[in-house]
XYZ file of C-alpha atoms in Angstrom:
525
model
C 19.260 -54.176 -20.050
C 19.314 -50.543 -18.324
C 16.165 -49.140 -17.331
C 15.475 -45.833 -15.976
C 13.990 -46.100 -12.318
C 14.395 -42.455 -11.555
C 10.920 -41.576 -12.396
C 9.871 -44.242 -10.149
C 12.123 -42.622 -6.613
C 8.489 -40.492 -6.458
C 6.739 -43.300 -5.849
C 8.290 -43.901 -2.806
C 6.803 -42.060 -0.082
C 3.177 -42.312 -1.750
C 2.809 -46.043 -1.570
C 4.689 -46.722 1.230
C 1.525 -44.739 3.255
C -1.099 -46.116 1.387
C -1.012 -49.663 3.345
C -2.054 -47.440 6.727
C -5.024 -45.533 5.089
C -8.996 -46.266 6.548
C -11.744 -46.143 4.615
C -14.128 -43.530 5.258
C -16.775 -43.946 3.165
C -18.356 -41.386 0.935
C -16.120 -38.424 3.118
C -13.129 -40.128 1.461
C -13.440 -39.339 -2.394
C -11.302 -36.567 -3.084
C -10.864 -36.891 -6.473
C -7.570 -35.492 -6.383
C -6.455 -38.440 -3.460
C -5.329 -41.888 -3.865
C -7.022 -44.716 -3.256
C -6.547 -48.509 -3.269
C -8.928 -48.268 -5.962
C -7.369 -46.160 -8.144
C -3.745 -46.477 -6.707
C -1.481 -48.323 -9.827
C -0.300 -51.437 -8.503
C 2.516 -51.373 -10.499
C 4.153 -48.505 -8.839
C 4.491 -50.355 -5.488
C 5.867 -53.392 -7.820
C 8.503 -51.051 -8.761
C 9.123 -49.707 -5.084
C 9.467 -53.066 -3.630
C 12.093 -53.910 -6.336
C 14.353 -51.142 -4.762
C 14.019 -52.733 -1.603
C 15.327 -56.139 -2.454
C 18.430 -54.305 -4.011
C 18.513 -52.354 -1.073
C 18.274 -48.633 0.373
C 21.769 -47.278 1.611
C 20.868 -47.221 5.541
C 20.301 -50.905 6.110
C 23.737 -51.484 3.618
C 25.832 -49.000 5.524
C 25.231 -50.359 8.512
C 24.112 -54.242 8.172
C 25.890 -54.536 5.441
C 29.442 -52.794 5.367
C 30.091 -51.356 8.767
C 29.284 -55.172 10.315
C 29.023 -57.768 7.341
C 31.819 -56.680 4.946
C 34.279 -55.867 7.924
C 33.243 -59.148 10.105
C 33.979 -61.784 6.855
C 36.851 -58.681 5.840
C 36.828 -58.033 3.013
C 37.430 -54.890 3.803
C 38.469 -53.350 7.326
C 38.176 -49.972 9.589
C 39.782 -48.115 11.753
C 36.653 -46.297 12.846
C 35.130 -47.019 15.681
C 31.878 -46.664 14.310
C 32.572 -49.616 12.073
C 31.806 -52.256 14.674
C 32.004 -55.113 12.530
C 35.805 -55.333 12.145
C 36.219 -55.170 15.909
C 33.017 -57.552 16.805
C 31.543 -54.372 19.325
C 28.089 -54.041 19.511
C 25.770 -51.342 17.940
C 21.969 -51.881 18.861
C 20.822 -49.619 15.815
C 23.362 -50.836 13.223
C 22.335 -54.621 14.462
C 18.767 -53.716 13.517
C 18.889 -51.909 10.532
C 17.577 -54.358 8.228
C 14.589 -54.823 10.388
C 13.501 -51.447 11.022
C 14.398 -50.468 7.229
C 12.410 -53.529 5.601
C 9.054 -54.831 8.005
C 7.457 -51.265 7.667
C 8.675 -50.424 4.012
C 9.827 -53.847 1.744
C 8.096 -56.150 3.587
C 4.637 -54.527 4.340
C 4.639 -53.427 0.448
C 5.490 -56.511 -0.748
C 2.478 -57.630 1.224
C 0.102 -54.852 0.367
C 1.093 -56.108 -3.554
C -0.254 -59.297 -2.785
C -3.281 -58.949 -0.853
C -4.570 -56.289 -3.731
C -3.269 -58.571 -6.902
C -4.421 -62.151 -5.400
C -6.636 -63.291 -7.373
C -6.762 -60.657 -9.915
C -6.021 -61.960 -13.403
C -4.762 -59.059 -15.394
C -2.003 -59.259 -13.060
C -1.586 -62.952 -12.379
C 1.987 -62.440 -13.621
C 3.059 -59.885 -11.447
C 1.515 -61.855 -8.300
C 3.925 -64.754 -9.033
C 6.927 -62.331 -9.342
C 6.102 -60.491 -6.491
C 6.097 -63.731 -4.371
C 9.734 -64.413 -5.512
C 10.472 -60.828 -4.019
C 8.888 -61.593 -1.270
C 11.100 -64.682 -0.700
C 14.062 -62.589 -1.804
C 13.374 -59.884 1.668
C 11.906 -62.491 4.147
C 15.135 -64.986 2.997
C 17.618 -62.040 4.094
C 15.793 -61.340 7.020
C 15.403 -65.015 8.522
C 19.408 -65.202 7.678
C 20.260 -62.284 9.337
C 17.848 -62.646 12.309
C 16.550 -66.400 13.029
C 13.113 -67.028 14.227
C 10.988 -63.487 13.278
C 7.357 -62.612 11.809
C 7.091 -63.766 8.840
C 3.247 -65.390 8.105
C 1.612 -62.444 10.316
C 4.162 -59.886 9.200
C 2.532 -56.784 6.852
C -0.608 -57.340 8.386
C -1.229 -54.593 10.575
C -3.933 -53.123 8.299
C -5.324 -56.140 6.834
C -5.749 -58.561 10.212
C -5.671 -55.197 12.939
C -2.426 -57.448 14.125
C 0.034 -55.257 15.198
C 1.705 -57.777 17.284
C 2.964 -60.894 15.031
C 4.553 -63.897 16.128
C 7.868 -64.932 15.865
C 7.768 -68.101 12.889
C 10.731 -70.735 13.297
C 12.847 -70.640 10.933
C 12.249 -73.957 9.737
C 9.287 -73.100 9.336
C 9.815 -69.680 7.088
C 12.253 -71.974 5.070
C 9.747 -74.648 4.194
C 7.014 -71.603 3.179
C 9.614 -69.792 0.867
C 10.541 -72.946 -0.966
C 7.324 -73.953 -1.603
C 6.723 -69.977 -2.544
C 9.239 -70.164 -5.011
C 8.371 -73.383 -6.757
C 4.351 -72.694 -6.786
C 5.883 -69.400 -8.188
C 8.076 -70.681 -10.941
C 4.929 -73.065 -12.016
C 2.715 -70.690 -12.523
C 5.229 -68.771 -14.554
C 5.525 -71.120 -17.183
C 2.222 -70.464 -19.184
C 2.157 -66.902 -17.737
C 2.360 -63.536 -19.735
C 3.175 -60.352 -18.062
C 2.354 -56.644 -19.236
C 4.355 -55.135 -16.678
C 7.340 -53.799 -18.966
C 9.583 -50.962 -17.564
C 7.776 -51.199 -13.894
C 9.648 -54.069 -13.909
C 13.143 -52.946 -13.275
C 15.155 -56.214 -13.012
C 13.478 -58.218 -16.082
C 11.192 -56.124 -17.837
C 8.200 -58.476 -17.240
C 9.994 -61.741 -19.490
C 8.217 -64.103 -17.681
C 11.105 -66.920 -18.615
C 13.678 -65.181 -17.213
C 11.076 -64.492 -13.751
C 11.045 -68.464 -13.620
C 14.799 -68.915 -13.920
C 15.249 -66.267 -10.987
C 12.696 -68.486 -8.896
C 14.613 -71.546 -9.502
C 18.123 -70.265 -9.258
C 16.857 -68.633 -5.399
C 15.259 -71.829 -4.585
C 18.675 -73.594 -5.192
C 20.692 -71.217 -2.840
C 18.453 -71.590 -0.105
C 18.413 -75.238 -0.942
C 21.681 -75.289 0.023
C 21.304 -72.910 2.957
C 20.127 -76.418 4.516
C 23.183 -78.419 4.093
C 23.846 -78.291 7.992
C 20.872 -78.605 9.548
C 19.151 -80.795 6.901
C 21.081 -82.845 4.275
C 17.930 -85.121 3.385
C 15.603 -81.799 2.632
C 18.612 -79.854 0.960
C 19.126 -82.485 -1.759
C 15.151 -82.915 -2.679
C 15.066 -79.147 -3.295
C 18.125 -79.204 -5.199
C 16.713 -81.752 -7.202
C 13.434 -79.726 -7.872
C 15.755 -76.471 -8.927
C 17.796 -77.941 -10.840
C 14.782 -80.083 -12.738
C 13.003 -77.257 -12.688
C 15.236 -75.068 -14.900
C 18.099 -72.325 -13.892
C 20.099 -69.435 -14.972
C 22.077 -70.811 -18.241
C 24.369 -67.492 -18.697
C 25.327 -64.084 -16.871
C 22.675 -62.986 -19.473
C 20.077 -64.029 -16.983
C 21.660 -62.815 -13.851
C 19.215 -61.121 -11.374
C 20.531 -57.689 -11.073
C 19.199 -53.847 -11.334
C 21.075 -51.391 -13.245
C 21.166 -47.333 -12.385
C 22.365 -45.674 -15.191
C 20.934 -42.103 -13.728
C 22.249 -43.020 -10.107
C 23.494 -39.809 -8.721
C 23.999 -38.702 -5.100
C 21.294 -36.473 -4.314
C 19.006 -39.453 -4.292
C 18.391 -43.076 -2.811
C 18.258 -43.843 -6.734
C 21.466 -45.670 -6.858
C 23.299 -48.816 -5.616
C 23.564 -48.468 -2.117
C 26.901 -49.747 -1.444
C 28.296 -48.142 -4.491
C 26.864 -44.807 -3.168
C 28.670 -45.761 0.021
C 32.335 -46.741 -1.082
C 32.291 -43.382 -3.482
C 30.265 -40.556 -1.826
C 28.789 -40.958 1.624
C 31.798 -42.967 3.776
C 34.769 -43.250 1.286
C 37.503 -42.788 3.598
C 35.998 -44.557 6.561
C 37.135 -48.136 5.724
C 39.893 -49.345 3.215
C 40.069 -53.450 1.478
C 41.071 -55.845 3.993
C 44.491 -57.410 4.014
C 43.481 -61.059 4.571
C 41.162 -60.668 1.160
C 43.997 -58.472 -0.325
C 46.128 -61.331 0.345
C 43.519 -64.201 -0.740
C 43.434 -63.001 -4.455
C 47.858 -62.188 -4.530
C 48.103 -65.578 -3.404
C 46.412 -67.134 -6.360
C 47.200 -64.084 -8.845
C 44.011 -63.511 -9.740
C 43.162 -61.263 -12.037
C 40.186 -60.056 -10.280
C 42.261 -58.309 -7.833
C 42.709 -55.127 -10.385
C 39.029 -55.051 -10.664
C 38.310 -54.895 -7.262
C 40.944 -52.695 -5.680
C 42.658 -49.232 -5.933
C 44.808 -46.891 -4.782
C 43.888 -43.106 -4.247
C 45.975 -40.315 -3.190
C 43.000 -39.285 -1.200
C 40.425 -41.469 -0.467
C 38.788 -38.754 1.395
C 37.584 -37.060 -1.461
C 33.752 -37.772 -3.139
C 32.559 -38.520 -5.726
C 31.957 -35.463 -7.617
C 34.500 -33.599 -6.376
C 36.795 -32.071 -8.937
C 39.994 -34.351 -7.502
C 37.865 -37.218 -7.240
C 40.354 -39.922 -8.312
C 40.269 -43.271 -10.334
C 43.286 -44.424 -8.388
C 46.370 -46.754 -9.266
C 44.999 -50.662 -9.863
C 47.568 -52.353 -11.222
C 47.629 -55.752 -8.723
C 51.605 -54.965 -7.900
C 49.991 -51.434 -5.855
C 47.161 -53.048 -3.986
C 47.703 -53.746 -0.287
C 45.069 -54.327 2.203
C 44.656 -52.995 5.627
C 44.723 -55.694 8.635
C 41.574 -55.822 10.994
C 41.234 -55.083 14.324
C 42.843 -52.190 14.461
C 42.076 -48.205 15.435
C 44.237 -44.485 15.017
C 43.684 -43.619 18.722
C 44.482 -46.037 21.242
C 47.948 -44.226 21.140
C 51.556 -45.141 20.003
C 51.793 -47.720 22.859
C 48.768 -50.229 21.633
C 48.876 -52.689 20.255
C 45.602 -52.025 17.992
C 47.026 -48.769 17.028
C 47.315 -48.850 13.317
C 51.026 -47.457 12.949
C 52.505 -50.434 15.206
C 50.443 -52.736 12.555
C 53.531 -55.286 10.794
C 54.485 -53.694 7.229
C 52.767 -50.389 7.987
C 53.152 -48.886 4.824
C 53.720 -45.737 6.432
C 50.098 -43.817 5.265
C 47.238 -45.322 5.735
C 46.108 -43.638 2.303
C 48.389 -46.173 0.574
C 45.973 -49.231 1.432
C 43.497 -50.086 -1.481
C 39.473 -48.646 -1.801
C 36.899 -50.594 -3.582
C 38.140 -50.056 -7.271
C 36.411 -46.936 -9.064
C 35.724 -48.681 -12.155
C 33.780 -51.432 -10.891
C 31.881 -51.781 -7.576
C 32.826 -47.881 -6.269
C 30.307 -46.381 -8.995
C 27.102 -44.832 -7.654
C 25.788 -46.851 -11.110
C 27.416 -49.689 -10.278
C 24.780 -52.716 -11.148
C 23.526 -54.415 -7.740
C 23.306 -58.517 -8.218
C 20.549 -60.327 -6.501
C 21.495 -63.954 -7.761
C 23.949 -65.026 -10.205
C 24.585 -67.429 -12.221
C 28.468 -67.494 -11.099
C 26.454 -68.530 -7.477
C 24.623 -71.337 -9.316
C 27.654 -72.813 -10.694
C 29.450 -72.929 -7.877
C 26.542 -74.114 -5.720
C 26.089 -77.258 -8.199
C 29.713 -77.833 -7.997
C 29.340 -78.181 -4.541
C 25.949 -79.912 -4.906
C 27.501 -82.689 -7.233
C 30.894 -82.623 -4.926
C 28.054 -84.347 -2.113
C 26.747 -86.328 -4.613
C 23.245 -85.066 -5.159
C 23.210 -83.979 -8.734
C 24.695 -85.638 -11.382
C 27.806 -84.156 -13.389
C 31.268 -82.931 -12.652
C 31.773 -80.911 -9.647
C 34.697 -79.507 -11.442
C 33.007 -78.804 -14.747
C 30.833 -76.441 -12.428
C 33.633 -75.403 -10.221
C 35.439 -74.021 -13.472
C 32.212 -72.726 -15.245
C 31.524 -70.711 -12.266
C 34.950 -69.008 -11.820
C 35.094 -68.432 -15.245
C 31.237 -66.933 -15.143
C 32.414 -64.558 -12.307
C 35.253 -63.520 -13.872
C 33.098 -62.898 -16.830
C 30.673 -60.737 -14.801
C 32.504 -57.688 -14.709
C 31.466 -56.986 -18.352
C 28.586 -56.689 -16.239
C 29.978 -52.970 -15.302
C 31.329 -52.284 -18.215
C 31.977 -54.012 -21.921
C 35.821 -54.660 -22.080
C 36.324 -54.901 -18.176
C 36.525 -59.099 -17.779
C 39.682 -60.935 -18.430
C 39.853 -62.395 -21.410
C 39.558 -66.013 -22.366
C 43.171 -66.959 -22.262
C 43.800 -64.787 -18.345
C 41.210 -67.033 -17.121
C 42.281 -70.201 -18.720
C 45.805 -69.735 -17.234
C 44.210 -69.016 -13.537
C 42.216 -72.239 -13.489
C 45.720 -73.898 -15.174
C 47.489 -72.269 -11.961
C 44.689 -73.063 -9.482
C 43.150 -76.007 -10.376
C 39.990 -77.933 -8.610
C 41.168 -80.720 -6.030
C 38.662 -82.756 -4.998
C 40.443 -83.104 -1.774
C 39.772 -79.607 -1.069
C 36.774 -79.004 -3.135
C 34.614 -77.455 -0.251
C 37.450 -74.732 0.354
C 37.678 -73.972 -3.000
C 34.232 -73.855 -3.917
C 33.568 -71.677 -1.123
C 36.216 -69.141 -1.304
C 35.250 -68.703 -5.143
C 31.677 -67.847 -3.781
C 32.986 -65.379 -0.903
C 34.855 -63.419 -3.989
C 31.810 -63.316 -6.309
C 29.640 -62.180 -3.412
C 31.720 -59.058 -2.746
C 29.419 -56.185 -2.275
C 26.332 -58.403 -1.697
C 27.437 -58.761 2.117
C 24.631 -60.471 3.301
C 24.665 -63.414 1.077
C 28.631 -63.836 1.985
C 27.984 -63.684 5.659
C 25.588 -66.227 5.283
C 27.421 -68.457 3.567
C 30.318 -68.375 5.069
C 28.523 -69.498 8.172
C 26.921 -72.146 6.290
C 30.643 -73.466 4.711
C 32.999 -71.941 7.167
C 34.937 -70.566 4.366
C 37.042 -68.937 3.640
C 39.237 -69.502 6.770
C 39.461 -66.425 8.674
C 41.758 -65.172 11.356
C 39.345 -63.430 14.212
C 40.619 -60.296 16.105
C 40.628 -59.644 20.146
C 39.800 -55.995 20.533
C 38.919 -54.599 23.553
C 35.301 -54.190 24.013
C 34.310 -57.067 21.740
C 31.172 -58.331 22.511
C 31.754 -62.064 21.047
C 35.199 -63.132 22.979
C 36.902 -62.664 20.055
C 34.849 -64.991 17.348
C 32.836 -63.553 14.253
C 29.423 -62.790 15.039
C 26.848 -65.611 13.859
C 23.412 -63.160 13.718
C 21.967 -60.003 14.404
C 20.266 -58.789 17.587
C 16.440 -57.915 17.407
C 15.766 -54.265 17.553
C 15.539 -53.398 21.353
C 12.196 -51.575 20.890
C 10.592 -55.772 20.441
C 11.440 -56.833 24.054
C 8.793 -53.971 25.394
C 6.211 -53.770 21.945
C 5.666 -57.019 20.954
C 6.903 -58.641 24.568
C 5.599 -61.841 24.278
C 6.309 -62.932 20.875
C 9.843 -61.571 21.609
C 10.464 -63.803 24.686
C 9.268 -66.911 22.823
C 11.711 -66.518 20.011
C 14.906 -65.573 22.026
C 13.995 -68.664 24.532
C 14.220 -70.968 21.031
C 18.443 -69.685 20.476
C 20.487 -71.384 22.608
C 22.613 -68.063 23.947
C 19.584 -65.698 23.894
C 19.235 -62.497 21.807
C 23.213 -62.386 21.345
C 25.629 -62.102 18.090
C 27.205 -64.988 19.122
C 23.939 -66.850 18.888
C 23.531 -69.220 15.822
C 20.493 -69.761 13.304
C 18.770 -72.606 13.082
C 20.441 -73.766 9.833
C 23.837 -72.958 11.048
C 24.532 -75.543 13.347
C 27.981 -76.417 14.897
């Protein structure tokens, strides 16, 4: 399904003002203005969608610079890139948060408040409370404890100040969210059509999404709360998820170009705006040689010059055959100086260039069209493999395990027709790597972290949640986390002095105060 959501880029500006407008009465009835009355809803519908797949400021620096580079699968020799050295950026840590509360988040809210209650669009109100649990879901993951039922409602409540919720408590809200959602779905009709730029207003498929969320967050609580985790399980998997990639939660951009926000932002990233600045990380590199998976052609390449964009008249596809991929190690820089350690040359097998480490492959996730995924079915499979591996769903954990390797294998028709492996390729991997119960949680896991590539948030968070794949941590000087992977993001600096006291009541509930190296509340030790 490819829609065109270039028309709706326009949008962008106009309804992300609306929310602060005051009403003035007769004085205010320009006829060439727009109101709340006359606004169409179904623009800001549209808008918020391209905030739950992203804009490329919060990805570039939440997402790749840290997230990618921290659980590397890929790695930097910038110094900008603070993730693959654990050093500390205040404005790439917040990125997410000052992108999404005034933008995503207060849209998303202004949505509901104007289509609660409203009938034509009872529909679109359920949807848009799955979207809402899509942005609050990321931020609560990212951030812990942050404002979440007074959040958006500057205009609405005059509260410019919101408290800090628990997490707990955001998690219980969103659950419920998604499940009053996905009920009201079921005997709802939507009118919405191409506004709707992941589903096209199919109302079955809107359900599905709901459920298939509910059942990642489900097992978000794993940790922290076995008893809760397997009840909502239960109710997703009752309730009715994704049954093929067919129904995978994704937004296409066929008319992506780079003069725009209109495209995927990490795909924008990897091919136009930072191409040279980072390269595939060895240890991932090395993950995907060590099984021979067939995936690794798909994801990797090899450019002459990386350096070059999109666009340009050199700009190369690149060599990705799996025998020519290499990845770069992390931790290390180009100018400490001949005698450091961390200086990239002195790296063991330095292939001599740095040019001849792989890029995010050109054909698949380094396309300014490239699809964006939200949830996928490969993620519910392996989820319920791991679900029935604890024994709270019934069925074969390995029966899931190999549907969902053999779903995200399957997904890169997803870019293209023709791209997968074929039936036999992926036969003969599972024949090669087979599921072990006795190491079902590694497995299960590290399939996960390699479906998840380019939707960095979701693998950070799991791989706090699991603890896999098994990483080797870097010491670089400077590091702000004594060496370990960050566990969160720091609140934007601007909250200790703006919204003081709501600030100093959240960082007194984490245990090492407003630090990286602080944990969530569902990632406990």
């Amino acid at each position: 399904m490819k829609k065109n959501i270039s028309y709706y880029i326009a949008v962008l500006f106009l309804v992300t003002s609306l929310s602060g407008c005051n009403d003035f009465g007769d004085m205010n009835t320009d006829p060439e203005s727009i109101t709340a009355e006359s606004m169409d809803y179904t623009l800001e519908f549209t808008n918020v969608q391209m905030y739950c797949y992203g804009t490329e400021y919060e990805a570039w620096r939440n997402g790749m610079i840290y997230c990618s580079t921290m659980l590397q699968h890929t790695a930097s020799t910038e110094s900008y890139w603070n993730g693959d050295k654990y050093t500390y950026s205040a404005g790439y840590n917040s990125a997410y948060w000052d992108r999404m509360y005034p933008n995503g988040i207060r849209n998303v809210i202004d949505l509901l408040e104007n289509w609660d209650g409203n009938e034509t669009y009872y529909a679109e109100y359920q949807m848009a409370r799955i979207m809402k649990v899509l942005l609050f879901h990321r931020m609560t993951d990212m951030y812990g404890d942050c404002p979440y039922s007074e959040a958006g409602q500057g205009y609405y409540e005059a509260n410019g100040y919101p408290a800090y919720d628990t997490q707990e408590d955001i998690y219980t809200d969103m659950l419920n969210e998604l499940k009053e959602a996905a009920t009201n779905l079921a005997t709802a009709s939507s009118s919405i059509g191409s506004a709707d730029i992941i589903y096209g207003g199919d109302c079955e498929l809107w359900q599905k999404f709901a459920y298939s969320l509910m059942l990642r967050l489900s097992m978000r609580l794993s940790k922290v709360d076995e008893t809760t985790a397997k009840t909502w399980v239960a109710t997703a998997v009752s309730g009715g998820l994704f049954e093929s990639n067919d129904d995978n939660a994704k937004v296409e951009h066929p008319e992506a170009s780079t003069s725009n926000n209109s495209c995927e932002p990490f795909g924008k990233i990897y091919c136009h705006e930072d191409p040279d600045a980072y390269r595939m990380s060895e240890s991932f590199v090395n993950l995907l040689k060590s099984t021979s998976d067939p995936r690794l052609r798909l994801l990797c390449t090899v450019v002459e010059d990386p350096s070059l964009k999109i666009g340009s008249g050199n700009w190369q596809m690149g060599d990705t055959t799996a025998a020519s991929q290499l990845g770069m190690p992390n931790g290390y820089d180009e100018t400490t100086g001949t005698s450091s350690s961390t200086y990239l040359p002195n790296a063991p097998n330095y292939p001599g260039s740095k040019n001849d480490y792989s890029v995010v492959n050109r054909y698949t996730y380094a396309r300014i069209d490239a699809p964006t995924f939200l949830v996928t079915y490969a993620e519910n499979q392996l989820l319920l493999a791991e679900a029935a591996y604890r024994g709270w769903i019934s069925g074969s954990a390995e029966d899931y395990y190999n549907a969902g390797v053999t779903a995200a294998m399957k997904q890169f028709n997803q870019f293209d027709d023709g791209l997968a492996p074929g039936d036999t390729e992926i036969a003969n991997y599972l024949d090669q790597n087979p599921y072990n119960a006795s190491t079902a949680l590694k497995q299960i896991n590290t399939q996960y972290y390699i479906n998840t590539f380019s939707d960095e948030y979701e693998t950070f968070a799991n791989w706090r949640r699991s603890g896999y794949p098994e990483l080797e941590t870097v010491s670089y000087v400077g590091n702000v986390t004594n060496g370990t992977i960050p566990r969160r993001f720091t609140y934007p600096t601007s909250e200790s002095s703006v919204n003081s006291s709501h600030y100093k009541e959240a960082v007194a509930r984490l245990t090492n105060g407003d630090k990286m190296t602080s944990r969530v509340w569902w990632d406990v030790e």
